[in-house]
mmCIF file of N, CA, C and O in Angstrom:
data_model
loop_
_atom_site.group_PDB
_atom_site.id
_atom_site.type_symbol
_atom_site.label_atom_id
_atom_site.label_comp_id
_atom_site.label_asym_id
_atom_site.label_seq_id
_atom_site.Cartn_x
_atom_site.Cartn_y
_atom_site.Cartn_z
ATOM 1 N N UNK T 1 177.112 88.286 -59.481
ATOM 2 C CA UNK T 1 176.393 87.367 -60.355
ATOM 3 C C UNK T 1 177.004 87.267 -61.477
ATOM 4 O O UNK T 1 177.318 88.177 -62.415
ATOM 5 N N UNK T 2 177.296 86.024 -61.670
ATOM 6 C CA UNK T 2 178.114 85.577 -62.741
ATOM 7 C C UNK T 2 177.548 85.348 -63.851
ATOM 8 O O UNK T 2 176.256 84.724 -63.530
ATOM 9 N N UNK T 3 177.907 85.330 -65.254
ATOM 10 C CA UNK T 3 177.181 85.040 -66.304
ATOM 11 C C UNK T 3 177.078 83.380 -66.220
ATOM 12 O O UNK T 3 178.051 82.816 -65.755
ATOM 13 N N UNK T 4 175.813 83.113 -66.669
ATOM 14 C CA UNK T 4 176.087 81.773 -66.764
ATOM 15 C C UNK T 4 175.734 81.116 -68.290
ATOM 16 O O UNK T 4 176.803 80.401 -68.770
ATOM 17 N N UNK T 5 174.726 81.639 -69.009
ATOM 18 C CA UNK T 5 174.839 81.448 -70.573
ATOM 19 C C UNK T 5 176.038 82.176 -71.418
ATOM 20 O O UNK T 5 176.364 83.224 -70.825
ATOM 21 N N UNK T 6 176.363 81.875 -72.391
ATOM 22 C CA UNK T 6 177.365 82.385 -73.563
ATOM 23 C C UNK T 6 176.769 84.012 -73.869
ATOM 24 O O UNK T 6 177.632 84.512 -74.161
ATOM 25 N N UNK T 7 175.416 83.986 -73.844
ATOM 26 C CA UNK T 7 175.250 85.334 -74.471
ATOM 27 C C UNK T 7 175.371 86.365 -73.170
ATOM 28 O O UNK T 7 175.499 87.699 -73.252
ATOM 29 N N UNK T 8 175.513 85.868 -71.875
ATOM 30 C CA UNK T 8 175.152 86.734 -71.097
ATOM 31 C C UNK T 8 176.914 87.338 -70.807
ATOM 32 O O UNK T 8 177.000 88.345 -70.536
ATOM 33 N N UNK T 9 177.603 86.300 -70.883
ATOM 34 C CA UNK T 9 178.978 86.417 -70.930
ATOM 35 C C UNK T 9 179.542 87.100 -71.923
ATOM 36 O O UNK T 9 180.311 88.165 -71.592
ATOM 37 N N UNK T 10 179.128 87.227 -73.135
ATOM 38 C CA UNK T 10 179.185 88.304 -74.304
ATOM 39 C C UNK T 10 178.827 89.572 -73.824
ATOM 40 O O UNK T 10 179.616 90.586 -74.391
ATOM 41 N N UNK T 11 177.563 89.657 -73.242
ATOM 42 C CA UNK T 11 177.066 91.081 -72.823
ATOM 43 C C UNK T 11 177.757 91.798 -72.113
ATOM 44 O O UNK T 11 178.348 92.995 -71.814
ATOM 45 N N UNK T 12 178.350 90.741 -71.233
ATOM 46 C CA UNK T 12 179.420 91.394 -69.674
ATOM 47 C C UNK T 12 180.476 91.922 -70.323
ATOM 48 O O UNK T 12 180.806 92.718 -69.818
ATOM 49 N N UNK T 13 181.322 90.968 -71.425
ATOM 50 C CA UNK T 13 182.427 91.800 -72.332
ATOM 51 C C UNK T 13 182.214 92.913 -72.827
ATOM 52 O O UNK T 13 182.641 94.062 -72.979
ATOM 53 N N UNK T 14 181.067 93.180 -73.681
ATOM 54 C CA UNK T 14 180.663 94.181 -74.330
ATOM 55 C C UNK T 14 180.392 95.449 -73.672
ATOM 56 O O UNK T 14 180.817 96.515 -73.642
ATOM 57 N N UNK T 15 179.764 95.337 -72.556
ATOM 58 C CA UNK T 15 179.514 95.928 -71.483
ATOM 59 C C UNK T 15 180.775 96.880 -70.834
ATOM 60 O O UNK T 15 181.045 98.191 -70.800
ATOM 61 N N UNK T 16 181.587 95.715 -70.649
ATOM 62 C CA UNK T 16 182.924 96.264 -70.119
ATOM 63 C C UNK T 16 183.413 97.175 -71.152
ATOM 64 O O UNK T 16 184.423 98.024 -70.549
ATOM 65 N N UNK T 17 183.692 96.600 -72.458
ATOM 66 C CA UNK T 17 184.573 97.302 -73.001
ATOM 67 C C UNK T 17 183.713 98.338 -73.405
ATOM 68 O O UNK T 17 184.493 99.705 -73.864
ATOM 69 N N UNK T 18 182.323 98.453 -73.651
ATOM 70 C CA UNK T 18 182.052 100.296 -73.737
ATOM 71 C C UNK T 18 182.449 101.074 -72.727
ATOM 72 O O UNK T 18 182.100 102.369 -72.838
ATOM 73 N N UNK T 19 182.147 100.650 -71.404
ATOM 74 C CA UNK T 19 182.309 101.494 -69.988
ATOM 75 C C UNK T 19 183.838 101.921 -70.349
ATOM 76 O O UNK T 19 183.510 103.313 -70.068
ATOM 77 N N UNK T 20 184.894 101.217 -70.660
ATOM 78 C CA UNK T 20 186.108 101.747 -70.882
ATOM 79 C C UNK T 20 185.979 102.735 -71.931
ATOM 80 O O UNK T 20 186.683 103.871 -71.684
ATOM 81 N N UNK T 21 185.544 103.012 -72.883
ATOM 82 C CA UNK T 21 185.935 103.143 -74.122
ATOM 83 C C UNK T 21 184.992 104.883 -73.794
ATOM 84 O O UNK T 21 185.267 106.121 -74.199
ATOM 85 N N UNK T 22 183.498 104.539 -73.236
ATOM 86 C CA UNK T 22 183.167 105.885 -72.897
ATOM 87 C C UNK T 22 183.577 106.702 -71.843
ATOM 88 O O UNK T 22 183.441 107.672 -72.213
ATOM 89 N N UNK T 23 184.703 106.082 -70.746
ATOM 90 C CA UNK T 23 185.003 107.201 -69.845
ATOM 91 C C UNK T 23 186.278 107.720 -70.547
ATOM 92 O O UNK T 23 186.476 108.942 -70.363
ATOM 93 N N UNK T 24 186.631 107.144 -71.431
ATOM 94 C CA UNK T 24 188.003 107.342 -72.317
ATOM 95 C C UNK T 24 187.285 108.381 -72.934
ATOM 96 O O UNK T 24 188.100 109.828 -73.205
ATOM 97 N N UNK T 25 186.244 108.661 -73.876
ATOM 98 C CA UNK T 25 185.893 109.709 -74.559
ATOM 99 C C UNK T 25 185.062 110.731 -73.987
ATOM 100 O O UNK T 25 185.542 111.884 -73.783
ATOM 101 N N UNK T 26 184.479 110.572 -72.769
ATOM 102 C CA UNK T 26 184.186 111.450 -71.745
ATOM 103 C C UNK T 26 185.363 112.436 -71.043
ATOM 104 O O UNK T 26 185.238 113.561 -71.247
ATOM 105 N N UNK T 27 186.568 111.975 -70.829
ATOM 106 C CA UNK T 27 187.859 112.668 -69.952
ATOM 107 C C UNK T 27 188.265 113.479 -71.056
ATOM 108 O O UNK T 27 188.808 114.381 -71.047
ATOM 109 N N UNK T 28 188.182 112.578 -72.761
ATOM 110 C CA UNK T 28 188.658 113.335 -73.785
ATOM 111 C C UNK T 28 188.149 114.711 -73.911
ATOM 112 O O UNK T 28 188.867 116.024 -74.384
ATOM 113 N N UNK T 29 186.858 114.633 -73.828
ATOM 114 C CA UNK T 29 186.119 116.156 -74.353
ATOM 115 C C UNK T 29 186.190 116.837 -73.357
ATOM 116 O O UNK T 29 186.596 117.902 -73.481
ATOM 117 N N UNK T 30 186.109 116.253 -71.809
ATOM 118 C CA UNK T 30 186.134 117.594 -70.848
ATOM 119 C C UNK T 30 187.605 117.895 -70.942
ATOM 120 O O UNK T 30 187.677 119.166 -70.666
ATOM 121 N N UNK T 31 188.459 117.052 -70.915
ATOM 122 C CA UNK T 31 189.879 117.689 -70.823
ATOM 123 C C UNK T 31 189.933 118.867 -72.327
ATOM 124 O O UNK T 31 190.666 119.795 -71.908
ATOM 125 N N UNK T 32 189.989 118.391 -73.295
ATOM 126 C CA UNK T 32 190.301 119.334 -74.474
ATOM 127 C C UNK T 32 189.500 120.526 -73.819
ATOM 128 O O UNK T 32 189.603 121.567 -74.168
ATOM 129 N N UNK T 33 187.786 120.731 -73.666
ATOM 130 C CA UNK T 33 187.110 121.666 -73.045
ATOM 131 C C UNK T 33 187.961 122.498 -72.303
ATOM 132 O O UNK T 33 187.715 123.705 -72.125
ATOM 133 N N UNK T 34 188.607 121.988 -71.180
ATOM 134 C CA UNK T 34 188.925 122.846 -69.861
ATOM 135 C C UNK T 34 190.111 123.237 -70.274
ATOM 136 O O UNK T 34 190.367 124.393 -70.177
ATOM 137 N N UNK T 35 190.948 122.491 -71.309
ATOM 138 C CA UNK T 35 192.126 123.409 -71.707
ATOM 139 C C UNK T 35 191.637 124.609 -72.543
ATOM 140 O O UNK T 35 192.737 125.902 -72.437
ATOM 141 N N UNK T 36 190.808 124.390 -73.275
ATOM 142 C CA UNK T 36 190.329 125.637 -74.138
ATOM 143 C C UNK T 36 190.075 126.765 -73.423
ATOM 144 O O UNK T 36 190.240 128.032 -73.699
ATOM 145 N N UNK T 37 189.076 126.705 -72.314
ATOM 146 C CA UNK T 37 188.846 127.528 -71.327
ATOM 147 C C UNK T 37 189.815 128.175 -70.605
ATOM 148 O O UNK T 37 189.588 129.452 -70.647
ATOM 149 N N UNK T 38 190.701 127.453 -70.455
ATOM 150 C CA UNK T 38 191.779 127.901 -69.709
ATOM 151 C C UNK T 38 193.051 128.757 -70.782
ATOM 152 O O UNK T 38 193.109 130.030 -70.107
ATOM 153 N N UNK T 39 192.737 128.541 -71.397
ATOM 154 C CA UNK T 39 193.432 129.505 -72.519
ATOM 155 C C UNK T 39 192.718 130.756 -72.816
ATOM 156 O O UNK T 39 193.217 132.021 -72.663
ATOM 157 N N UNK T 40 191.327 130.820 -72.789
ATOM 158 C CA UNK T 40 190.449 131.939 -72.810
ATOM 159 C C UNK T 40 190.295 132.928 -71.730
ATOM 160 O O UNK T 40 190.552 134.121 -71.749
ATOM 161 N N UNK T 41 190.718 131.804 -70.393
ATOM 162 C CA UNK T 41 190.963 132.865 -69.360
ATOM 163 C C UNK T 41 192.002 133.638 -69.203
ATOM 164 O O UNK T 41 192.120 134.545 -68.482
ATOM 165 N N UNK T 42 193.174 132.763 -69.496
ATOM 166 C CA UNK T 42 194.502 133.521 -69.670
ATOM 167 C C UNK T 42 194.543 134.593 -70.711
ATOM 168 O O UNK T 42 195.809 135.440 -71.090
ATOM 169 N N UNK T 43 193.317 134.547 -71.483
ATOM 170 C CA UNK T 43 193.391 135.949 -72.672
ATOM 171 C C UNK T 43 194.577 135.609 -73.743
ATOM 172 O O UNK T 43 194.809 136.331 -74.280
ATOM 173 N N UNK T 44 194.566 134.305 -74.155
ATOM 174 C CA UNK T 44 195.630 133.748 -74.972
ATOM 175 C C UNK T 44 194.705 133.548 -76.425
ATOM 176 O O UNK T 44 194.757 132.427 -76.881
ATOM 177 N N UNK T 45 193.768 134.434 -76.937
ATOM 178 C CA UNK T 45 193.089 134.285 -77.977
ATOM 179 C C UNK T 45 193.786 133.406 -79.014
ATOM 180 O O UNK T 45 193.066 132.770 -79.505
ATOM 181 N N UNK T 46 195.005 133.832 -79.540
ATOM 182 C CA UNK T 46 195.730 133.422 -80.609
ATOM 183 C C UNK T 46 195.618 131.617 -80.582
ATOM 184 O O UNK T 46 195.060 131.071 -81.466
ATOM 185 N N UNK T 47 196.391 131.484 -79.546
ATOM 186 C CA UNK T 47 196.349 129.865 -79.048
ATOM 187 C C UNK T 47 194.734 129.306 -79.002
ATOM 188 O O UNK T 47 194.623 128.126 -79.601
ATOM 189 N N UNK T 48 193.788 129.888 -78.690
ATOM 190 C CA UNK T 48 192.697 129.601 -78.127
ATOM 191 C C UNK T 48 192.137 129.222 -80.062
ATOM 192 O O UNK T 48 191.079 128.126 -80.338
ATOM 193 N N UNK T 49 192.341 130.346 -80.726
ATOM 194 C CA UNK T 49 191.500 130.271 -82.273
ATOM 195 C C UNK T 49 192.535 128.732 -82.545
ATOM 196 O O UNK T 49 191.750 128.227 -83.215
ATOM 197 N N UNK T 50 193.726 128.737 -82.387
ATOM 198 C CA UNK T 50 194.156 127.307 -82.963
ATOM 199 C C UNK T 50 193.772 125.949 -82.472
ATOM 200 O O UNK T 50 193.844 125.258 -82.988
ATOM 201 N N UNK T 51 193.159 126.148 -80.922
ATOM 202 C CA UNK T 51 192.862 124.522 -80.374
ATOM 203 C C UNK T 51 191.486 124.542 -80.846
ATOM 204 O O UNK T 51 191.016 123.610 -80.472
ATOM 205 N N UNK T 52 190.757 125.706 -81.266
ATOM 206 C CA UNK T 52 189.213 125.031 -81.298
ATOM 207 C C UNK T 52 188.876 124.452 -82.459
ATOM 208 O O UNK T 52 188.268 123.381 -82.146
ATOM 209 N N UNK T 53 189.761 124.119 -83.731
ATOM 210 C CA UNK T 53 189.286 123.309 -84.517
ATOM 211 C C UNK T 53 189.571 121.744 -84.004
ATOM 212 O O UNK T 53 189.044 120.890 -84.357
ATOM 213 N N UNK T 54 190.542 121.760 -83.365
ATOM 214 C CA UNK T 54 190.701 120.149 -82.272
ATOM 215 C C UNK T 54 189.625 119.762 -81.438
ATOM 216 O O UNK T 54 189.288 118.692 -81.114
ATOM 217 N N UNK T 55 189.311 120.948 -80.610
ATOM 218 C CA UNK T 55 188.260 120.746 -80.130
ATOM 219 C C UNK T 55 187.079 120.448 -80.591
ATOM 220 O O UNK T 55 186.574 119.363 -79.973
ATOM 221 N N UNK T 56 186.783 120.885 -81.341
ATOM 222 C CA UNK T 56 185.388 120.813 -82.242
ATOM 223 C C UNK T 56 185.540 119.366 -82.944
ATOM 224 O O UNK T 56 184.641 118.948 -83.141
ATOM 225 N N UNK T 57 186.950 118.892 -83.395
ATOM 226 C CA UNK T 57 186.965 117.872 -84.054
ATOM 227 C C UNK T 57 186.353 116.587 -83.039
ATOM 228 O O UNK T 57 185.849 115.806 -83.125
ATOM 229 N N UNK T 58 187.335 116.776 -81.635
ATOM 230 C CA UNK T 58 187.045 115.891 -80.556
ATOM 231 C C UNK T 58 185.478 115.390 -80.456
ATOM 232 O O UNK T 58 185.454 114.447 -80.155
ATOM 233 N N UNK T 59 184.776 116.825 -80.061
ATOM 234 C CA UNK T 59 183.200 116.563 -80.201
ATOM 235 C C UNK T 59 182.561 116.155 -80.968
ATOM 236 O O UNK T 59 181.752 115.301 -80.485
ATOM 237 N N UNK T 60 183.087 116.206 -82.173
ATOM 238 C CA UNK T 60 182.265 115.774 -83.335
ATOM 239 C C UNK T 60 182.251 113.904 -83.644
ATOM 240 O O UNK T 60 181.494 113.167 -83.546
ATOM 241 N N UNK T 61 183.644 113.935 -83.029
ATOM 242 C CA UNK T 61 184.184 112.425 -82.989
ATOM 243 C C UNK T 61 183.144 111.352 -82.206
ATOM 244 O O UNK T 61 182.573 110.561 -82.359
ATOM 245 N N UNK T 62 183.071 112.583 -80.991
ATOM 246 C CA UNK T 62 182.284 111.507 -79.662
ATOM 247 C C UNK T 62 180.794 111.529 -80.129
ATOM 248 O O UNK T 62 179.800 110.705 -79.940
ATOM 249 N N UNK T 63 180.428 112.923 -80.844
ATOM 250 C CA UNK T 63 178.956 112.605 -81.258
ATOM 251 C C UNK T 63 178.640 111.683 -82.069
ATOM 252 O O UNK T 63 177.657 111.152 -82.290
ATOM 253 N N UNK T 64 179.433 111.269 -83.247
ATOM 254 C CA UNK T 64 179.557 110.618 -84.313
ATOM 255 C C UNK T 64 179.200 109.053 -83.810
ATOM 256 O O UNK T 64 178.423 108.539 -84.129
ATOM 257 N N UNK T 65 179.911 108.625 -82.248
ATOM 258 C CA UNK T 65 179.723 107.575 -82.015
ATOM 259 C C UNK T 65 178.103 107.303 -81.380
ATOM 260 O O UNK T 65 177.909 106.295 -80.662
ATOM 261 N N UNK T 66 177.751 108.444 -81.060
ATOM 262 C CA UNK T 66 176.465 108.357 -80.219
ATOM 263 C C UNK T 66 176.739 108.658 -78.674
ATOM 264 O O UNK T 66 176.221 108.423 -77.662
ATOM 265 N N UNK T 67 178.099 108.930 -78.099
ATOM 266 C CA UNK T 67 178.172 109.070 -76.902
ATOM 267 C C UNK T 67 177.468 110.477 -76.445
ATOM 268 O O UNK T 67 176.802 110.147 -75.040
ATOM 269 N N UNK T 68 177.287 111.404 -76.803
ATOM 270 C CA UNK T 68 176.726 112.597 -76.836
ATOM 271 C C UNK T 68 175.939 112.733 -78.173
ATOM 272 O O UNK T 68 176.573 112.176 -78.764
ATOM 273 N N UNK T 69 174.696 113.181 -77.842
ATOM 274 C CA UNK T 69 173.795 113.665 -79.334
ATOM 275 C C UNK T 69 174.262 114.850 -80.147
ATOM 276 O O UNK T 69 175.036 115.851 -79.429
ATOM 277 N N UNK T 70 173.902 114.732 -81.046
ATOM 278 C CA UNK T 70 174.275 115.814 -82.106
ATOM 279 C C UNK T 70 174.259 117.584 -81.432
ATOM 280 O O UNK T 70 175.010 118.267 -81.821
ATOM 281 N N UNK T 71 173.289 117.426 -81.018
ATOM 282 C CA UNK T 71 172.905 118.955 -80.724
ATOM 283 C C UNK T 71 173.418 119.405 -79.652
ATOM 284 O O UNK T 71 173.578 120.517 -79.378
ATOM 285 N N UNK T 72 173.632 118.374 -78.974
ATOM 286 C CA UNK T 72 174.531 118.957 -77.634
ATOM 287 C C UNK T 72 175.983 119.227 -77.916
ATOM 288 O O UNK T 72 176.821 120.001 -77.458
ATOM 289 N N UNK T 73 176.452 118.408 -79.212
ATOM 290 C CA UNK T 73 177.743 118.595 -79.808
ATOM 291 C C UNK T 73 177.895 120.196 -80.019
ATOM 292 O O UNK T 73 178.556 120.836 -80.253
ATOM 293 N N UNK T 74 176.604 120.420 -80.937
ATOM 294 C CA UNK T 74 176.725 121.560 -81.503
ATOM 295 C C UNK T 74 176.431 122.675 -80.755
ATOM 296 O O UNK T 74 177.260 123.659 -80.840
ATOM 297 N N UNK T 75 175.721 122.579 -79.647
ATOM 298 C CA UNK T 75 175.772 122.983 -78.533
ATOM 299 C C UNK T 75 177.208 123.922 -77.892
ATOM 300 O O UNK T 75 177.404 124.711 -77.751
ATOM 301 N N UNK T 76 177.666 122.471 -77.482
ATOM 302 C CA UNK T 76 179.320 122.811 -76.928
ATOM 303 C C UNK T 76 179.953 123.747 -78.016
ATOM 304 O O UNK T 76 180.663 124.716 -77.335
ATOM 305 N N UNK T 77 180.054 123.082 -79.316
ATOM 306 C CA UNK T 77 180.502 123.928 -80.053
ATOM 307 C C UNK T 77 180.311 125.356 -80.179
ATOM 308 O O UNK T 77 181.119 126.453 -80.399
ATOM 309 N N UNK T 78 179.058 125.852 -80.496
ATOM 310 C CA UNK T 78 178.350 127.347 -80.750
ATOM 311 C C UNK T 78 179.050 127.923 -79.381
ATOM 312 O O UNK T 78 179.774 129.120 -79.368
ATOM 313 N N UNK T 79 178.973 127.517 -77.976
ATOM 314 C CA UNK T 79 179.427 127.984 -76.803
ATOM 315 C C UNK T 79 181.048 128.818 -76.743
ATOM 316 O O UNK T 79 181.079 129.681 -76.400
ATOM 317 N N UNK T 80 181.600 127.207 -77.178
ATOM 318 C CA UNK T 80 183.026 127.872 -77.263
ATOM 319 C C UNK T 80 183.642 128.624 -78.472
ATOM 320 O O UNK T 80 184.428 129.650 -78.520
ATOM 321 N N UNK T 81 182.862 129.182 -79.439
ATOM 322 C CA UNK T 81 183.112 129.962 -80.766
ATOM 323 C C UNK T 81 182.782 131.103 -79.977
ATOM 324 O O UNK T 81 183.399 132.331 -80.414
ATOM 325 N N UNK T 82 181.532 131.217 -79.776
ATOM 326 C CA UNK T 82 181.064 132.514 -78.841
ATOM 327 C C UNK T 82 181.966 132.882 -77.727
ATOM 328 O O UNK T 82 181.977 134.220 -77.907
ATOM 329 N N UNK T 83 182.736 131.922 -77.081
ATOM 330 C CA UNK T 83 183.655 132.575 -75.895
ATOM 331 C C UNK T 83 184.917 133.471 -76.659
ATOM 332 O O UNK T 83 185.077 134.334 -76.378
ATOM 333 N N UNK T 84 185.564 132.876 -77.698
ATOM 334 C CA UNK T 84 186.345 133.221 -78.503
ATOM 335 C C UNK T 84 185.903 134.704 -78.979
ATOM 336 O O UNK T 84 186.835 135.710 -78.902
ATOM 337 N N UNK T 85 184.602 134.496 -79.451
ATOM 338 C CA UNK T 85 184.429 135.962 -80.416
ATOM 339 C C UNK T 85 184.305 137.424 -79.360
ATOM 340 O O UNK T 85 184.518 138.321 -79.659
ATOM 341 N N UNK T 86 183.971 136.863 -78.117
ATOM 342 C CA UNK T 86 183.556 137.670 -76.760
ATOM 343 C C UNK T 86 184.650 137.798 -76.216
ATOM 344 O O UNK T 86 184.991 139.204 -76.246
ATOM 345 N N UNK T 87 185.839 137.444 -76.465
ATOM 346 C CA UNK T 87 186.831 137.808 -75.783
ATOM 347 C C UNK T 87 187.906 138.450 -76.753
ATOM 348 O O UNK T 87 188.483 139.551 -76.328
ATOM 349 N N UNK T 88 187.486 138.221 -78.186
ATOM 350 C CA UNK T 88 188.688 139.218 -79.181
ATOM 351 C C UNK T 88 188.286 140.666 -79.042
ATOM 352 O O UNK T 88 188.747 141.214 -79.804
ATOM 353 N N UNK T 89 186.662 140.871 -79.043
ATOM 354 C CA UNK T 89 186.066 141.749 -79.322
ATOM 355 C C UNK T 89 186.199 142.804 -78.276
ATOM 356 O O UNK T 89 186.561 142.254 -77.287
#
């Protein structure tokens, strides 16, 4: 179905742009969290401590744009901080 009216064309462009940005945001968050968890599993607590603010920043940015809700972002950050605390003690 090709768009007929100009508003349909604009909506199509917007959707394509949003889809690209959302997939980028999703992969950024996933990769950051995955790298952080690898550091924790490898018992590299100091490196994980240095990586935590970067992960939190990424999660906050994504939450700011509305890709994930603030509560979910807080939950992710809380769980990551908890992981560091449990491994260091």
